[in-house]
Every structure is written in C-alpha cells, then in structure tokens.
C-alpha cells in the first residue's frame, strides 16, 4: 500500500481516479470522499437522498459526476 485513507465502519463501493491521476474519489453509501493521490483528504460530499451508485470524472479533472437512484449530481473541485 502506497497511501491509505479509511472510511471507518463503511463499505467502499466505487472508486475512480481523475484523468490526471491526482485525485481519487470513492463512494461510501451516501458519501463520496475525494482524496489526493497521496492519501490526503480533500472533501467529503454528502448526497442526502440515495446511495451513490456511480462515479465519473470529467476530462478537465475538476468535475465529478455522481450517479444515484433517480438522479445525477455534479461536484466541482473549485467549489471548495
């Protein structure tokens, strides 16, 4: 293991690297954790309605699409 970030007590179900490999997003139920490739936490996104079922990065490395039952959400890293 090069770097590790834990989501204590939660299943990690989906993992996605950004196109430039600088960011990693992973889904834990209704949360998405975004960490740097070195394992440093950048943000936790809470999606209050439904469990996250898909993650996909835009080619600009700044937008992350979240798929969940009944909808899609977009998160911009520049919003933080």
Coordinates of N, CA and C in Angstrom, one line a residue, residues 17-80:
X17 N -10.3 7.2 -10.4 CA -9.2 8.1 -10.5 C -9.5 9.3 -11.4
X18 N -9.1 10.5 -11.1 CA -9.2 11.6 -12.1 C -8.3 11.3 -13.3
X19 N -8.6 11.9 -14.5 CA -7.8 11.6 -15.7 C -6.3 11.9 -15.5
X20 N -6.0 12.9 -14.6 CA -4.6 13.3 -14.4 C -3.9 12.5 -13.3
X21 N -4.7 11.6 -12.7 CA -4.3 10.7 -11.6 C -3.9 11.4 -10.3
X22 N -4.3 12.7 -10.2 CA -4.0 13.5 -9.0 C -5.1 13.3 -7.9
X23 N -6.3 12.9 -8.3 CA -7.4 12.7 -7.3 C -8.0 11.3 -7.4
X24 N -8.5 10.9 -6.3 CA -9.2 9.6 -6.2 C -10.5 9.9 -5.5
X25 N -11.6 9.5 -6.1 CA -12.9 9.6 -5.4 C -13.4 8.2 -5.1
X26 N -14.0 8.0 -3.9 CA -14.6 6.7 -3.6 C -15.9 7.0 -2.9
X27 N -16.9 6.1 -3.2 CA -18.2 6.2 -2.6 C -18.4 5.2 -1.4
X28 N -19.0 5.8 -0.4 CA -19.3 5.0 0.8 C -20.8 5.3 1.1
X29 N -21.7 4.5 0.6 CA -23.1 4.8 0.9 C -23.5 6.1 0.2
X30 N -23.9 7.1 1.1 CA -24.4 8.4 0.6 C -23.3 9.4 0.6
X31 N -22.1 9.0 0.8 CA -20.9 10.0 0.8 C -19.9 9.6 -0.3
X32 N -19.3 10.7 -0.8 CA -18.2 10.5 -1.7 C -17.0 11.2 -1.0
X33 N -15.9 10.5 -0.9 CA -14.7 11.0 -0.3 C -13.7 11.3 -1.5
X34 N -13.2 12.5 -1.5 CA -12.2 12.8 -2.5 C -10.8 13.0 -1.8
X35 N -9.8 12.3 -2.2 CA -8.5 12.4 -1.6 C -7.5 12.7 -2.7
X36 N -6.3 13.2 -2.3 CA -5.3 13.3 -3.3 C -4.6 12.0 -3.5
X37 N -3.8 11.8 -4.5 CA -3.2 10.6 -4.8 C -2.2 10.2 -3.7
X38 N -1.9 11.1 -2.9 CA -1.0 10.9 -1.7 C -1.8 10.5 -0.5
X39 N -3.1 10.4 -0.6 CA -4.0 10.0 0.5 C -4.5 11.1 1.4
X40 N -4.3 12.3 1.1 CA -4.7 13.5 1.9 C -6.2 13.8 1.5
X41 N -7.0 13.9 2.6 CA -8.5 14.1 2.4 C -8.7 15.6 1.8
X42 N -9.4 15.7 0.8 CA -9.8 17.0 0.2 C -11.2 17.4 0.5
X43 N -12.1 16.4 0.4 CA -13.5 16.8 0.6 C -14.3 15.5 0.9
X44 N -15.4 15.7 1.6 CA -16.4 14.6 1.7 C -17.7 15.3 1.2
X45 N -18.3 14.7 0.2 CA -19.6 15.1 -0.4 C -20.7 14.3 0.1
X46 N -21.7 14.9 0.7 CA -22.9 14.1 1.2 C -24.0 14.3 0.2
X47 N -24.5 13.1 -0.2 CA -25.7 13.1 -1.1 C -26.8 12.6 -0.3
X48 N -27.7 13.4 0.2 CA -28.7 13.0 1.3 C -29.8 12.1 0.8
X49 N -30.1 12.0 -0.5 CA -31.2 11.3 -0.9 C -31.0 9.8 -1.1
X50 N -30.0 9.4 -1.8 CA -29.8 8.0 -2.1 C -28.3 7.6 -2.1
X51 N -28.1 6.3 -2.1 CA -26.7 5.7 -2.1 C -26.1 6.0 -3.5
X52 N -24.8 6.4 -3.4 CA -24.1 6.6 -4.7 C -23.8 5.3 -5.4
X53 N -24.2 5.3 -6.7 CA -24.0 4.0 -7.5 C -23.0 4.2 -8.6
X54 N -22.5 5.4 -8.9 CA -21.5 5.5 -10.0 C -20.8 6.8 -9.7
X55 N -19.5 6.8 -10.2 CA -18.6 8.0 -10.2 C -17.9 8.1 -11.5
X56 N -17.8 9.3 -12.0 CA -17.1 9.6 -13.3 C -16.5 11.0 -13.3
X57 N -15.2 11.1 -13.6 CA -14.5 12.3 -13.7 C -14.6 12.9 -15.1
X58 N -14.7 14.2 -15.2 CA -14.7 14.9 -16.5 C -13.2 15.0 -16.9
X59 N -12.9 15.1 -18.1 CA -11.5 15.2 -18.6 C -10.8 16.4 -18.1
X60 N -11.5 17.5 -17.6 CA -10.7 18.6 -17.1 C -10.2 18.4 -15.6
X61 N -10.5 17.2 -15.0 CA -10.1 16.9 -13.7 C -10.7 17.7 -12.6
X62 N -11.7 18.5 -12.9 CA -12.3 19.4 -11.9 C -13.7 19.1 -11.6
X63 N -14.4 18.3 -12.5 CA -15.8 17.9 -12.3 C -15.9 16.4 -12.0
X64 N -16.7 16.1 -11.0 CA -17.0 14.7 -10.7 C -18.5 14.5 -10.8
X65 N -18.9 13.5 -11.6 CA -20.4 13.2 -11.7 C -20.7 12.1 -10.7
X66 N -21.8 12.2 -10.0 CA -22.3 11.2 -9.1 C -23.6 10.6 -9.6
X67 N -23.7 9.3 -9.7 CA -24.9 8.7 -10.1 C -25.6 8.1 -8.8
X68 N -26.9 8.2 -8.7 CA -27.6 7.6 -7.6 C -29.1 7.4 -8.1
X69 N -29.8 6.6 -7.4 CA -31.2 6.2 -7.8 C -32.0 7.5 -8.0
X70 N -32.5 7.6 -9.2 CA -33.4 8.8 -9.5 C -32.7 10.1 -9.9
X71 N -31.3 10.0 -10.1 CA -30.7 11.3 -10.4 C -29.2 11.2 -10.6
X72 N -28.6 12.4 -11.0 CA -27.2 12.6 -11.2 C -26.8 13.9 -10.5
X73 N -25.7 14.0 -10.0 CA -25.2 15.2 -9.4 C -23.8 15.5 -9.9
X74 N -23.5 16.8 -10.0 CA -22.1 17.2 -10.4 C -21.5 18.0 -9.2
X75 N -20.2 17.7 -9.0 CA -19.4 18.3 -8.0 C -18.2 18.9 -8.6
X76 N -18.0 20.2 -8.4 CA -16.8 20.9 -8.9 C -15.8 21.1 -7.8
X77 N -14.5 20.6 -8.0 CA -13.5 20.8 -7.0 C -13.2 22.3 -6.7
X78 N -13.5 23.1 -7.7 CA -13.3 24.6 -7.4 C -14.3 25.2 -6.5
X79 N -15.4 24.4 -6.2 CA -16.4 25.0 -5.2 C -15.9 25.0 -3.8
X80 N -14.9 24.2 -3.5 CA -14.4 24.1 -2.1 C -13.7 25.3 -1.7

